[in-house]
Amino acid sequence: MKKLFGFIVFAFLISGAACSVADRLDPSAPAPSGSASLDPLGYGEGTMVKLYYSKCYATYTFGTGKFIGYIEVENAAYRKEVVVHYTLGSEWKDIAASYLKSIPGNKEIWYFALDGIGFNPFAGWDVRFAVRYTVNGQTYWDNNNGQDYMTGTGPRNFSAEFAWGKSIVAMQYASYGQNDTEKFFNCRIFTKYAEGDKSVKIVYTEDNWATVKEAQAQYVYDDSDFTGGNKASVWWAYAPLAGTPENVSFAISYTLNGAAAWDNNFGRNYTVSPGTIWE
């Protein structure tokens, strides 16, 4: 779908699918020099299996949506199965998650996605789910302490767009575009709602980390808390670009009461090119 901003058409959509993540980003991409270590996003103690976060959003096909998420598991054996057990309101079904990458601490990140969810665009939709991990003949669950996770989207949905697990910060949207006067990079960020002294910034590069820049994000609003655990704060960052860089790579830093959490796409950073949107 094309979006028109001023005189520029954003002509390409990058979805969050695992193949797109793997194909678009270089796993060996360097972290910003001179910055804090870009640890995997968020806080929280994992066990054998733990949701990082999931999100739902409407796609550009009218009346359809997408449900995606990331899961951390203990790498207890080579053969394993990671499944998301979910319902859209009646029948329970399974989504098989796919291996994404290994991370320190003998952990792995797995990714899942459900495309083409039909819904009433004037009413929204919701999904209830839990994560099941089977390894070495044993089955482990992350079911949000027995409550299940809830997320959804739409104007009258009863769940927040993000379901938080181990993570407390996540990129929702980013684009590289142009208006009448300048080229720019912008980003929309969600953080798990918390009281205290907090700030969000984008650490980015226009030249493959030869130089590093920062853009402070502005607080926008607190998202509605329909389920008691999904409430989020929404932030927006904007940065003009010098010249016409081939792409912009970036990571997100969220500081809460002096402690920093990062969303850096699990150590690989995010990358957007001219005219592209990442959701």
XYZ file of N, CA and C in Angstrom:
837
model
N 0.836 -1.186 0.000
C 0.000 0.000 0.000
C 0.868 1.231 0.000
N 0.468 2.269 -0.675
C 1.228 3.500 -0.735
C 0.621 4.532 0.199
N 1.505 5.280 0.858
C 1.069 6.367 1.715
C 1.689 7.652 1.206
N 0.921 8.720 1.156
C 1.402 9.981 0.632
C 1.644 10.946 1.773
N 2.863 11.409 1.929
C 3.224 12.416 2.906
C 3.851 13.570 2.132
N 3.153 14.716 2.007
C 3.652 15.795 1.179
C 3.692 15.334 -0.254
N 4.899 15.361 -0.843
C 5.034 14.938 -2.235
C 5.679 13.570 -2.370
N 5.874 12.876 -1.241
C 6.603 11.615 -1.296
C 5.657 10.459 -1.028
N 5.802 9.399 -1.793
C 4.994 8.205 -1.617
C 5.852 7.130 -0.970
N 5.407 6.663 0.182
C 6.075 5.525 0.793
C 5.530 4.285 0.105
N 6.374 3.626 -0.659
C 5.853 2.607 -1.563
C 6.105 1.186 -1.105
N 6.696 1.012 0.078
C 7.047 -0.350 0.438
C 6.789 -0.568 1.909
N 6.207 -1.691 2.238
C 5.925 -2.041 3.617
C 6.784 -3.225 4.012
N 7.478 -3.085 5.138
C 8.229 -4.204 5.682
C 7.452 -4.733 6.866
N 6.956 -5.936 6.797
C 6.231 -6.508 7.921
C 7.231 -7.060 8.918
N 6.726 -7.555 10.056
C 7.598 -8.086 11.086
C 7.884 -9.555 10.938
N 7.659 -10.152 9.788
C 7.833 -11.591 9.632
C 9.273 -11.989 9.864
N 9.466 -13.220 10.357
C 10.805 -13.674 10.685
C 11.711 -13.660 9.471
N 11.211 -14.055 8.307
C 12.055 -14.063 7.116
C 12.473 -12.640 6.767
N 11.588 -11.671 6.932
C 11.942 -10.292 6.622
C 13.008 -9.777 7.570
N 12.872 -10.124 8.865
C 13.865 -9.693 9.836
C 15.221 -10.262 9.474
N 15.264 -11.564 9.179
C 16.534 -12.204 8.887
C 17.140 -11.688 7.596
N 16.331 -11.442 6.599
C 16.839 -11.016 5.308
C 17.295 -9.560 5.315
N 16.617 -8.703 6.084
C 16.890 -7.277 5.996
C 18.061 -6.847 6.855
N 18.339 -7.591 7.940
C 19.319 -7.114 8.895
C 20.527 -8.030 8.958
N 21.673 -7.438 9.139
C 22.922 -8.175 9.249
C 23.150 -8.538 10.714
N 23.117 -9.827 11.074
C 23.294 -10.195 12.473
C 24.617 -9.734 13.061
N 25.633 -9.482 12.225
C 26.924 -9.035 12.729
C 27.061 -7.526 12.743
N 25.955 -6.808 12.505
C 26.017 -5.345 12.468
C 26.554 -4.809 13.778
N 27.490 -3.850 13.717
C 28.096 -3.343 14.951
C 27.134 -2.500 15.747
N 27.351 -2.494 17.056
C 26.598 -1.593 17.920
C 27.218 -0.209 17.836
N 26.492 0.829 18.216
C 27.052 2.173 18.200
C 28.304 2.257 19.052
N 29.388 2.770 18.489
C 30.618 2.904 19.247
C 30.454 3.980 20.300
N 31.046 3.735 21.471
C 31.016 4.724 22.526
C 29.702 4.796 23.270
N 28.763 3.922 22.961
C 27.475 3.956 23.644
C 27.419 2.842 24.674
N 26.344 2.844 25.434
C 26.131 1.751 26.371
C 25.947 0.451 25.600
N 26.273 -0.646 26.252
C 26.092 -1.944 25.619
C 24.639 -2.154 25.236
N 24.412 -2.600 24.013
C 23.047 -2.818 23.548
C 22.601 -4.226 23.925
N 22.148 -4.370 25.145
C 21.684 -5.657 25.622
C 20.340 -5.999 24.998
N 19.969 -7.290 25.004
C 18.630 -7.632 24.524
C 17.574 -6.830 25.266
N 16.477 -6.552 24.592
C 15.514 -5.612 25.132
C 14.891 -6.096 26.420
N 14.652 -5.138 27.307
C 13.782 -5.356 28.444
C 14.417 -5.924 29.690
N 13.595 -6.018 30.716
C 13.974 -6.607 31.984
C 13.182 -7.886 32.193
N 13.413 -8.535 33.306
C 12.571 -9.673 33.675
C 13.373 -10.955 33.762
N 12.966 -11.842 34.634
C 13.627 -13.121 34.812
C 12.894 -14.191 34.019
N 13.591 -14.836 33.108
C 12.993 -15.916 32.354
C 13.148 -17.238 33.094
N 12.360 -18.239 32.739
C 12.533 -19.589 33.257
C 12.886 -20.449 32.053
N 12.145 -21.507 31.796
C 12.393 -22.289 30.593
C 11.812 -21.611 29.363
N 10.726 -20.866 29.541
C 10.098 -20.180 28.412
C 9.453 -18.903 28.923
N 9.607 -17.819 28.162
C 9.029 -16.540 28.568
C 8.729 -15.700 27.336
N 7.516 -15.167 27.280
C 7.185 -14.202 26.232
C 8.033 -12.956 26.405
N 8.605 -12.446 25.299
C 9.226 -11.120 25.335
C 8.129 -10.076 25.187
N 7.513 -10.044 24.036
C 6.321 -9.227 23.840
C 5.599 -9.731 22.603
N 4.345 -9.343 22.478
C 3.602 -9.579 21.246
C 2.828 -8.320 20.913
N 2.394 -8.213 19.667
C 1.582 -7.069 19.276
C 0.623 -7.472 18.168
N -0.462 -6.720 18.077
C -1.440 -6.876 17.012
C -1.574 -5.556 16.280
N -1.836 -5.625 14.994
C -2.075 -4.394 14.247
C -2.878 -4.706 12.993
N -3.597 -3.691 12.527
C -4.340 -3.810 11.280
C -3.377 -3.657 10.115
N -3.518 -4.480 9.088
C -2.683 -4.370 7.901
C -3.353 -3.440 6.899
N -2.690 -3.256 5.752
C -3.221 -2.349 4.742
C -4.278 -2.996 3.859
N -4.584 -4.267 4.130
C -5.731 -4.897 3.488
C -6.932 -4.680 4.394
N -7.918 -3.975 3.918
C -9.038 -3.552 4.759
C -9.690 -4.743 5.460
N -9.845 -4.626 6.775
C -10.516 -5.667 7.533
C -9.675 -6.873 7.868
N -8.342 -6.769 7.761
C -7.468 -7.871 8.150
C -6.411 -7.369 9.123
N -5.941 -8.281 9.970
C -4.950 -7.916 10.967
C -3.855 -8.948 11.069
N -2.847 -8.627 11.882
C -1.697 -9.498 12.074
C -1.354 -9.555 13.561
N -0.948 -10.736 14.020
C -0.580 -10.997 15.406
C 0.813 -11.597 15.394
N 1.791 -10.924 16.027
C 3.172 -11.396 16.020
C 3.740 -11.342 17.431
N 4.880 -11.999 17.629
C 5.517 -11.918 18.928
C 6.857 -12.622 18.966
N 7.558 -12.414 20.087
C 8.884 -12.978 20.307
C 8.903 -13.703 21.644
N 9.615 -14.822 21.682
C 9.637 -15.702 22.845
C 11.085 -16.067 23.155
N 11.423 -16.119 24.432
C 12.734 -16.602 24.855
C 12.590 -17.989 25.468
N 13.461 -18.921 25.065
C 13.451 -20.262 25.654
C 14.859 -20.635 26.094
N 14.935 -21.509 27.089
C 16.193 -22.113 27.497
C 16.581 -23.151 26.450
N 17.819 -23.080 25.968
C 18.283 -24.021 24.950
C 18.681 -25.332 25.621
N 17.679 -26.131 25.981
C 17.916 -27.357 26.738
C 18.302 -28.531 25.852
N 17.992 -28.468 24.563
C 18.333 -29.532 23.614
C 18.122 -28.997 22.209
N 18.729 -29.687 21.235
C 18.584 -29.232 19.854
C 17.140 -29.356 19.389
N 16.518 -30.502 19.683
C 15.136 -30.720 19.248
C 14.183 -30.109 20.271
N 13.333 -29.230 19.803
C 12.394 -28.558 20.694
C 11.220 -28.061 19.879
N 10.140 -27.761 20.545
C 8.944 -27.222 19.893
C 8.426 -26.048 20.713
N 8.202 -24.921 20.027
C 7.660 -23.728 20.667
C 6.360 -23.379 19.957
N 5.282 -23.306 20.710
C 3.946 -23.126 20.147
C 3.212 -22.040 20.913
N 2.464 -21.214 20.184
C 1.559 -20.248 20.796
C 0.151 -20.817 20.711
N -0.465 -21.010 21.857
C -1.822 -21.553 21.964
C -2.764 -20.364 22.131
N -3.675 -20.163 21.174
C -4.423 -18.906 21.150
C -5.884 -19.125 20.784
N -6.689 -18.118 21.086
C -8.076 -18.091 20.640
C -8.469 -16.660 20.301
N -9.298 -16.538 19.287
C -9.855 -15.243 18.908
C -11.268 -15.069 19.462
N -11.642 -15.976 20.383
C -12.940 -15.819 21.016
C -13.726 -17.090 21.176
N -13.368 -18.144 20.428
C -14.121 -19.397 20.545
C -13.159 -20.579 20.528
N -12.791 -21.048 19.358
C -11.942 -22.226 19.228
C -10.482 -21.895 19.539
N -9.815 -22.810 20.283
C -8.385 -22.659 20.555
C -7.582 -23.324 19.439
N -6.517 -22.648 19.001
C -5.663 -23.154 17.936
C -4.199 -22.940 18.318
N -3.289 -23.467 17.482
C -1.855 -23.352 17.733
C -1.156 -22.650 16.576
N -0.139 -21.859 16.920
C 0.782 -21.277 15.947
C 2.167 -21.819 16.270
N 2.832 -22.439 15.318
C 4.200 -22.901 15.520
C 5.153 -21.721 15.410
N 5.978 -21.517 16.427
C 6.994 -20.473 16.381
C 8.231 -20.987 15.656
N 9.052 -20.061 15.157
C 10.264 -20.396 14.411
C 11.489 -19.824 15.115
N 12.578 -20.574 15.061
C 13.840 -20.116 15.647
C 14.307 -18.847 14.957
N 14.734 -17.863 15.748
C 15.245 -16.616 15.192
C 16.738 -16.470 15.408
N 17.198 -16.596 16.672
C 18.628 -16.490 16.934
C 18.929 -16.924 18.362
N 20.214 -17.207 18.610
C 20.695 -17.497 19.956
C 21.154 -16.209 20.620
N 21.003 -16.144 21.944
C 21.462 -14.992 22.706
C 22.254 -15.500 23.901
N 23.024 -14.632 24.571
C 23.826 -15.083 25.716
C 22.978 -15.735 26.810
N 23.645 -16.564 27.616
C 22.961 -17.233 28.711
C 22.298 -18.529 28.309
N 22.753 -19.126 27.198
C 22.176 -20.371 26.686
C 20.690 -20.219 26.384
N 20.302 -19.075 25.833
C 18.914 -18.795 25.485
C 18.764 -18.687 23.970
N 17.531 -18.853 23.508
C 17.188 -18.650 22.106
C 15.965 -17.756 22.008
N 15.903 -16.992 20.913
C 14.730 -16.192 20.601
C 13.963 -16.875 19.472
N 12.664 -17.032 19.676
C 11.769 -17.600 18.670
C 10.720 -16.566 18.301
N 10.230 -16.681 17.068
C 9.299 -15.693 16.516
C 8.044 -16.400 16.020
N 6.886 -15.748 16.184
C 5.651 -16.298 15.622
C 4.851 -15.196 14.955
N 4.020 -15.587 14.000
C 3.177 -14.623 13.291
C 1.922 -15.319 12.794
N 0.813 -14.610 12.894
C -0.457 -15.054 12.335
C -0.972 -13.944 11.442
N -1.043 -14.217 10.132
C -1.456 -13.219 9.148
C -2.918 -13.407 8.760
N -3.459 -12.362 8.136
C -4.761 -12.465 7.499
C -5.923 -12.688 8.437
N -5.852 -12.135 9.647
C -6.959 -12.275 10.590
C -8.091 -11.350 10.151
N -9.229 -11.908 9.816
C -10.360 -11.091 9.406
C -11.098 -10.527 10.607
N -11.459 -9.244 10.559
C -12.192 -8.641 11.666
C -12.999 -7.459 11.165
N -13.941 -7.053 11.972
C -14.739 -5.869 11.687
C -13.896 -4.639 11.993
N -13.484 -3.862 10.991
C -12.588 -2.726 11.246
C -13.204 -1.649 12.118
N -14.504 -1.694 12.307
C -15.169 -0.706 13.152
C -15.348 -1.202 14.586
N -14.943 -2.452 14.822
C -15.106 -3.022 16.159
C -13.800 -3.533 16.752
N -12.819 -3.889 15.910
C -11.560 -4.417 16.411
C -11.644 -5.903 16.714
N -10.582 -6.433 17.312
C -10.526 -7.845 17.648
C -9.510 -8.047 18.759
N -9.611 -9.200 19.407
C -8.754 -9.525 20.537
C -8.253 -10.955 20.417
N -7.100 -11.217 21.011
C -6.567 -12.569 21.040
C -6.102 -12.874 22.460
N -6.469 -14.051 22.950
C -5.997 -14.570 24.238
C -5.018 -15.700 23.936
N -3.896 -15.742 24.643
C -2.911 -16.760 24.283
C -1.984 -17.095 25.442
N -1.280 -18.216 25.282
C -0.216 -18.654 26.170
C 0.852 -19.319 25.309
N 2.037 -19.522 25.879
C 3.158 -20.097 25.139
C 3.498 -21.469 25.723
N 3.650 -22.459 24.843
C 3.990 -23.825 25.249
C 5.348 -24.208 24.670
N 6.214 -24.763 25.514
C 7.563 -25.158 25.102
C 7.763 -26.619 25.475
N 8.076 -27.456 24.475
C 8.302 -28.880 24.700
C 9.738 -29.224 24.337
N 10.463 -29.823 25.287
C 11.857 -30.191 25.067
C 12.200 -31.340 26.013
N 13.004 -32.303 25.531
C 13.430 -33.446 26.344
C 12.245 -34.169 26.991
N 11.131 -34.240 26.273
C 9.967 -34.950 26.780
C 9.166 -34.205 27.829
N 9.545 -32.977 28.139
C 8.848 -32.172 29.134
C 8.169 -30.983 28.461
N 7.047 -30.554 29.020
C 6.314 -29.404 28.501
C 6.277 -28.299 29.549
N 6.598 -27.085 29.109
C 6.621 -25.919 29.987
C 5.701 -24.852 29.394
N 5.077 -24.069 30.281
C 4.141 -23.042 29.834
C 4.538 -21.673 30.373
N 4.315 -20.662 29.559
C 4.228 -19.288 30.051
C 2.805 -18.832 29.750
N 1.978 -18.810 30.778
C 0.580 -18.411 30.602
C 0.246 -17.179 31.441
N 1.284 -16.333 31.653
C 1.076 -15.073 32.379
C 0.523 -15.337 33.777
N 1.192 -16.268 34.478
C 0.798 -16.605 35.852
C -0.656 -17.073 35.943
N -1.060 -17.864 34.943
C -2.390 -18.449 34.964
C -3.494 -17.576 34.412
N -3.152 -16.364 33.983
C -4.173 -15.442 33.487
C -4.256 -15.398 31.970
N -3.297 -16.021 31.271
C -3.133 -15.900 29.827
C -2.751 -14.464 29.472
N -2.206 -14.309 28.282
C -1.907 -12.978 27.743
C -3.067 -12.527 26.875
N -3.239 -11.224 26.783
C -4.290 -10.649 25.939
C -3.711 -9.489 25.138
N -4.074 -9.435 23.865
C -3.740 -8.272 23.051
C -4.768 -8.177 21.926
N -4.736 -7.084 21.183
C -5.705 -6.893 20.114
C -5.534 -5.538 19.473
N -6.418 -5.207 18.558
C -6.337 -3.908 17.897
C -7.708 -3.535 17.359
N -7.845 -2.274 16.975
C -9.119 -1.785 16.462
C -9.698 -0.718 17.367
N -10.691 0.021 16.908
C -11.204 1.169 17.664
C -11.916 0.813 18.954
N -12.446 -0.418 19.053
C -13.170 -0.763 20.277
C -12.702 -2.113 20.826
N -11.428 -2.452 20.599
C -10.934 -3.701 21.146
C -10.794 -3.589 22.665
N -10.766 -4.734 23.328
C -10.694 -4.746 24.777
C -9.301 -5.107 25.287
N -8.313 -5.091 24.447
C -6.944 -5.365 24.858
C -6.015 -4.353 24.220
N -4.883 -4.130 24.861
C -3.920 -3.182 24.328
C -3.222 -3.749 23.103
N -2.591 -2.888 22.335
C -1.914 -3.319 21.116
C -0.729 -4.224 21.419
N -0.029 -3.974 22.523
C 1.101 -4.798 22.941
C 0.710 -5.633 24.154
N 1.221 -6.867 24.222
C 1.187 -7.666 25.442
C 2.625 -7.784 25.926
N 2.874 -7.364 27.145
C 4.234 -7.328 27.670
C 4.556 -8.610 28.424
N 5.731 -9.167 28.168
C 6.246 -10.284 28.924
C 7.531 -9.855 29.598
N 8.655 -10.274 29.034
C 9.951 -9.896 29.584
C 10.338 -8.477 29.199
N 9.845 -8.010 28.092
C 10.220 -6.694 27.572
C 9.417 -5.583 28.220
N 10.002 -4.382 28.250
C 9.276 -3.191 28.689
C 9.362 -2.076 27.652
N 10.007 -2.337 26.506
C 10.116 -1.330 25.448
C 10.135 -2.037 24.099
N 9.449 -1.465 23.111
C 9.409 -2.086 21.787
C 9.117 -1.045 20.719
N 9.772 -1.197 19.568
C 9.508 -0.350 18.418
C 8.190 -0.765 17.783
N 7.333 0.221 17.497
C 6.055 -0.081 16.864
C 6.053 0.268 15.385
N 6.806 1.302 15.015
C 6.729 1.831 13.646
C 7.961 2.685 13.397
N 8.538 2.593 12.215
C 9.641 3.478 11.839
C 9.608 3.708 10.339
N 10.037 4.888 9.898
C 10.062 5.174 8.465
C 11.185 6.142 8.127
N 11.598 6.087 6.874
C 12.592 6.991 6.299
C 11.868 7.664 5.143
N 11.623 8.963 5.257
C 10.827 9.642 4.238
C 11.325 11.037 3.938
N 10.476 11.826 3.325
C 10.840 13.175 2.905
C 9.589 14.039 2.883
N 9.741 15.281 3.338
C 8.663 16.253 3.195
C 9.120 17.357 2.245
N 8.491 18.506 2.276
C 8.816 19.571 1.324
C 10.197 20.163 1.541
N 10.747 20.020 2.748
C 11.997 20.710 3.072
C 13.169 19.804 3.397
N 12.924 18.567 3.827
C 14.042 17.736 4.269
C 13.685 16.255 4.253
N 14.742 15.441 4.219
C 14.584 14.013 4.449
C 14.597 13.794 5.955
N 13.905 12.739 6.406
C 13.797 12.533 7.838
C 13.625 11.055 8.159
N 13.884 10.764 9.408
C 13.667 9.441 9.983
C 12.785 9.639 11.205
N 11.732 8.827 11.339
C 10.924 8.922 12.550
C 10.563 7.536 13.061
N 10.132 7.501 14.306
C 9.909 6.222 14.960
C 8.860 6.384 16.057
N 7.962 5.420 16.140
C 6.950 5.376 17.200
C 7.294 4.215 18.125
N 7.316 4.484 19.428
C 7.791 3.516 20.414
C 6.737 3.324 21.492
N 6.591 2.086 21.943
C 5.751 1.785 23.097
C 6.639 1.354 24.261
N 6.331 1.818 25.473
C 6.977 1.317 26.683
C 5.898 0.843 27.648
N 6.201 -0.209 28.372
C 5.254 -0.680 29.382
C 5.049 0.421 30.410
N 3.809 0.675 30.757
C 3.506 1.802 31.638
C 4.172 1.624 32.999
N 4.790 2.700 33.467
C 5.417 2.708 34.788
C 5.473 4.139 35.287
N 5.340 4.305 36.577
C 5.510 5.612 37.191
C 6.997 5.859 37.414
N 7.399 7.125 37.391
C 8.779 7.457 37.696
C 9.399 8.366 36.661
N 10.704 8.563 36.793
C 11.477 9.404 35.885
C 11.845 8.568 34.665
N 11.329 8.932 33.500
C 11.546 8.090 32.328
C 11.780 8.933 31.090
N 12.529 8.361 30.168
C 12.810 9.022 28.892
C 13.138 7.961 27.858
N 12.969 8.340 26.586
C 13.246 7.438 25.467
C 14.070 8.192 24.438
N 15.073 7.543 23.881
C 15.846 8.146 22.801
C 16.154 7.106 21.739
N 16.405 7.606 20.532
C 16.841 6.778 19.413
C 18.333 6.998 19.221
N 19.100 5.921 19.180
C 20.521 5.976 18.840
C 20.636 5.454 17.413
N 21.131 6.297 16.499
C 21.072 5.912 15.086
C 22.323 6.335 14.330
N 22.473 5.778 13.145
C 23.592 6.112 12.271
C 23.111 6.220 10.834
N 23.725 7.119 10.096
C 23.458 7.270 8.667
C 24.611 6.734 7.826
N 25.684 6.237 8.485
C 26.888 5.804 7.764
C 27.466 4.518 8.341
N 26.591 3.566 8.672
C 27.015 2.246 9.143
C 27.879 2.332 10.395
N 27.505 3.200 11.333
C 28.111 3.358 12.649
C 29.484 4.014 12.627
N 29.877 4.615 11.496
C 31.093 5.431 11.519
C 30.886 6.634 12.434
N 29.689 7.193 12.417
C 29.290 8.232 13.364
C 27.937 7.848 13.951
N 27.693 8.317 15.158
C 26.470 7.962 15.878
C 25.753 9.227 16.311
N 24.449 9.235 16.141
C 23.638 10.377 16.546
C 22.532 9.901 17.482
N 21.915 10.860 18.167
C 20.807 10.554 19.060
C 19.653 11.508 18.797
N 18.453 11.012 18.963
C 17.247 11.834 18.862
C 16.367 11.517 20.061
N 16.042 12.530 20.830
C 15.201 12.336 22.003
C 13.751 12.146 21.574
N 13.110 11.125 22.079
C 11.700 10.891 21.774
C 10.820 11.741 22.682
N 9.680 12.128 22.157
C 8.724 12.922 22.918
C 7.572 12.034 23.391
N 7.209 12.204 24.653
C 6.053 11.485 25.186
C 4.792 11.972 24.478
N 3.912 11.037 24.081
C 2.681 11.395 23.383
C 1.464 11.187 24.275
N 1.255 9.959 24.746
C 0.105 9.690 25.611
C 0.268 8.307 26.232
N -0.586 7.989 27.206
C -0.662 6.646 27.770
C -1.806 5.900 27.109
N -1.500 4.705 26.608
C -2.507 3.891 25.947
C -3.476 3.330 26.980
N -4.704 3.068 26.565
C -5.734 2.570 27.474
C -5.336 1.231 28.076
N -5.705 1.038 29.325
C -5.384 -0.187 30.046
C -6.660 -0.993 30.236
N -6.962 -1.868 29.265
C -8.195 -2.640 29.340
C -8.021 -3.931 30.124
N -6.810 -4.451 30.204
C -6.628 -5.778 30.786
C -5.842 -5.762 32.081
N -5.382 -4.605 32.539
C -4.689 -4.533 33.808
C -3.194 -4.728 33.719
N -2.678 -5.313 32.627
C -1.253 -5.540 32.523
C -0.628 -5.036 31.249
N -1.418 -4.502 30.336
C -0.913 -4.102 29.032
C -0.768 -2.599 28.859
N -1.056 -1.818 29.860
C -1.013 -0.376 29.699
C 0.367 0.060 29.228
N 0.393 1.000 28.303
C 1.655 1.421 27.692
C 1.709 2.930 27.552
N 2.923 3.448 27.505
C 3.151 4.841 27.141
C 3.647 4.878 25.706
N 3.185 5.852 24.952
C 3.523 5.970 23.536
C 4.443 7.170 23.351
N 5.509 6.986 22.564
C 6.526 8.008 22.332
C 6.746 8.161 20.834
N 7.251 9.344 20.439
C 7.503 9.626 19.027
C 8.837 10.350 18.886
N 9.689 9.846 17.985
C 10.985 10.477 17.728
C 11.069 10.883 16.266
N 11.691 12.026 16.022
C 11.851 12.562 14.662
C 13.260 13.122 14.547
N 13.938 12.823 13.431
C 15.284 13.346 13.217
C 15.479 13.676 11.745
N 15.877 14.920 11.426
C 16.229 15.240 10.038
C 17.508 14.517 9.647
N 17.635 14.162 8.372
C 18.797 13.432 7.885
C 19.677 14.339 7.039
N 20.975 14.132 7.161
C 21.938 14.894 6.373
C 22.147 14.199 5.031
N 21.965 14.920 3.940
C 22.154 14.323 2.624
C 21.117 13.264 2.343
N 21.564 12.216 1.633
C 20.663 11.114 1.279
C 21.338 9.800 1.632
N 21.363 9.424 2.909
C 22.003 8.162 3.284
C 21.288 6.972 2.662
N 22.056 5.930 2.386
C 21.481 4.722 1.787
C 20.450 4.093 2.706
N 20.719 4.139 4.008
C 19.765 3.638 4.989
C 20.074 4.252 6.346
N 19.195 4.014 7.286
C 19.375 4.450 8.667
C 19.236 3.224 9.560
N 20.250 2.968 10.382
C 20.184 1.888 11.361
C 20.022 2.497 12.746
N 19.258 1.823 13.601
C 18.984 2.442 14.893
C 18.623 1.409 15.947
N 18.705 1.847 17.194
C 18.234 1.099 18.349
C 17.530 2.083 19.272
N 16.752 1.558 20.203
C 15.938 2.382 21.092
C 16.394 2.173 22.524
N 16.603 3.265 23.243
C 16.971 3.218 24.651
C 15.852 3.820 25.493
N 15.430 3.084 26.501
C 14.388 3.539 27.431
C 14.993 3.571 28.826
N 15.027 4.748 29.438
C 15.573 4.898 30.781
C 14.441 5.125 31.768
N 14.377 4.278 32.775
C 13.350 4.363 33.811
C 14.040 4.399 35.168
N 13.902 5.528 35.860
C 14.502 5.707 37.186
C 15.991 5.355 37.185
N 16.687 5.778 36.126
C 18.130 5.615 36.039
C 18.614 4.320 35.430
N 17.738 3.356 35.188
C 18.125 2.077 34.584
C 17.683 2.050 33.129
N 18.579 1.605 32.235
C 18.302 1.627 30.797
C 17.937 0.241 30.284
N 16.914 0.192 29.436
C 16.542 -1.017 28.694
C 16.591 -0.679 27.217
N 16.950 -1.669 26.396
C 17.119 -1.426 24.963
C 16.209 -2.321 24.139
N 15.732 -1.783 23.040
C 15.190 -2.597 21.948
C 16.104 -2.370 20.757
N 16.943 -3.351 20.475
C 17.867 -3.245 19.346
C 17.707 -4.428 18.396
N 16.458 -4.939 18.319
C 16.183 -6.073 17.435
C 17.067 -7.265 17.778
N 17.188 -7.532 19.079
C 17.951 -8.657 19.590
C 19.408 -8.622 19.113
N 20.023 -7.445 19.271
C 21.444 -7.297 18.990
C 21.793 -6.979 17.559
N 20.807 -6.834 16.664
C 21.111 -6.622 15.249
C 20.728 -5.234 14.760
N 20.042 -4.467 15.606
C 19.577 -3.126 15.252
C 18.504 -3.190 14.156
N 17.757 -2.118 14.028
C 16.761 -1.975 12.968
C 17.358 -1.163 11.824
N 16.873 -1.393 10.606
C 17.344 -0.641 9.446
C 16.162 -0.285 8.555
N 16.088 0.995 8.169
C 15.093 1.433 7.190
C 15.806 2.136 6.042
N 15.270 1.985 4.842
C 15.810 2.592 3.629
C 14.843 3.647 3.110
N 15.275 4.482 2.154
C 14.379 5.538 1.647
C 13.035 4.987 1.188
N 11.976 5.637 1.647
C 10.638 5.266 1.238
C 10.057 4.058 1.921
N 10.761 3.488 2.916
C 10.260 2.277 3.556
C 9.652 2.568 4.917
N 8.772 1.673 5.306
C 8.129 1.713 6.615
C 8.353 0.368 7.284
N 8.728 0.379 8.541
C 8.870 -0.858 9.314
C 7.775 -0.870 10.360
N 6.960 -1.935 10.351
C 5.936 -2.117 11.380
C 6.111 -3.463 12.042
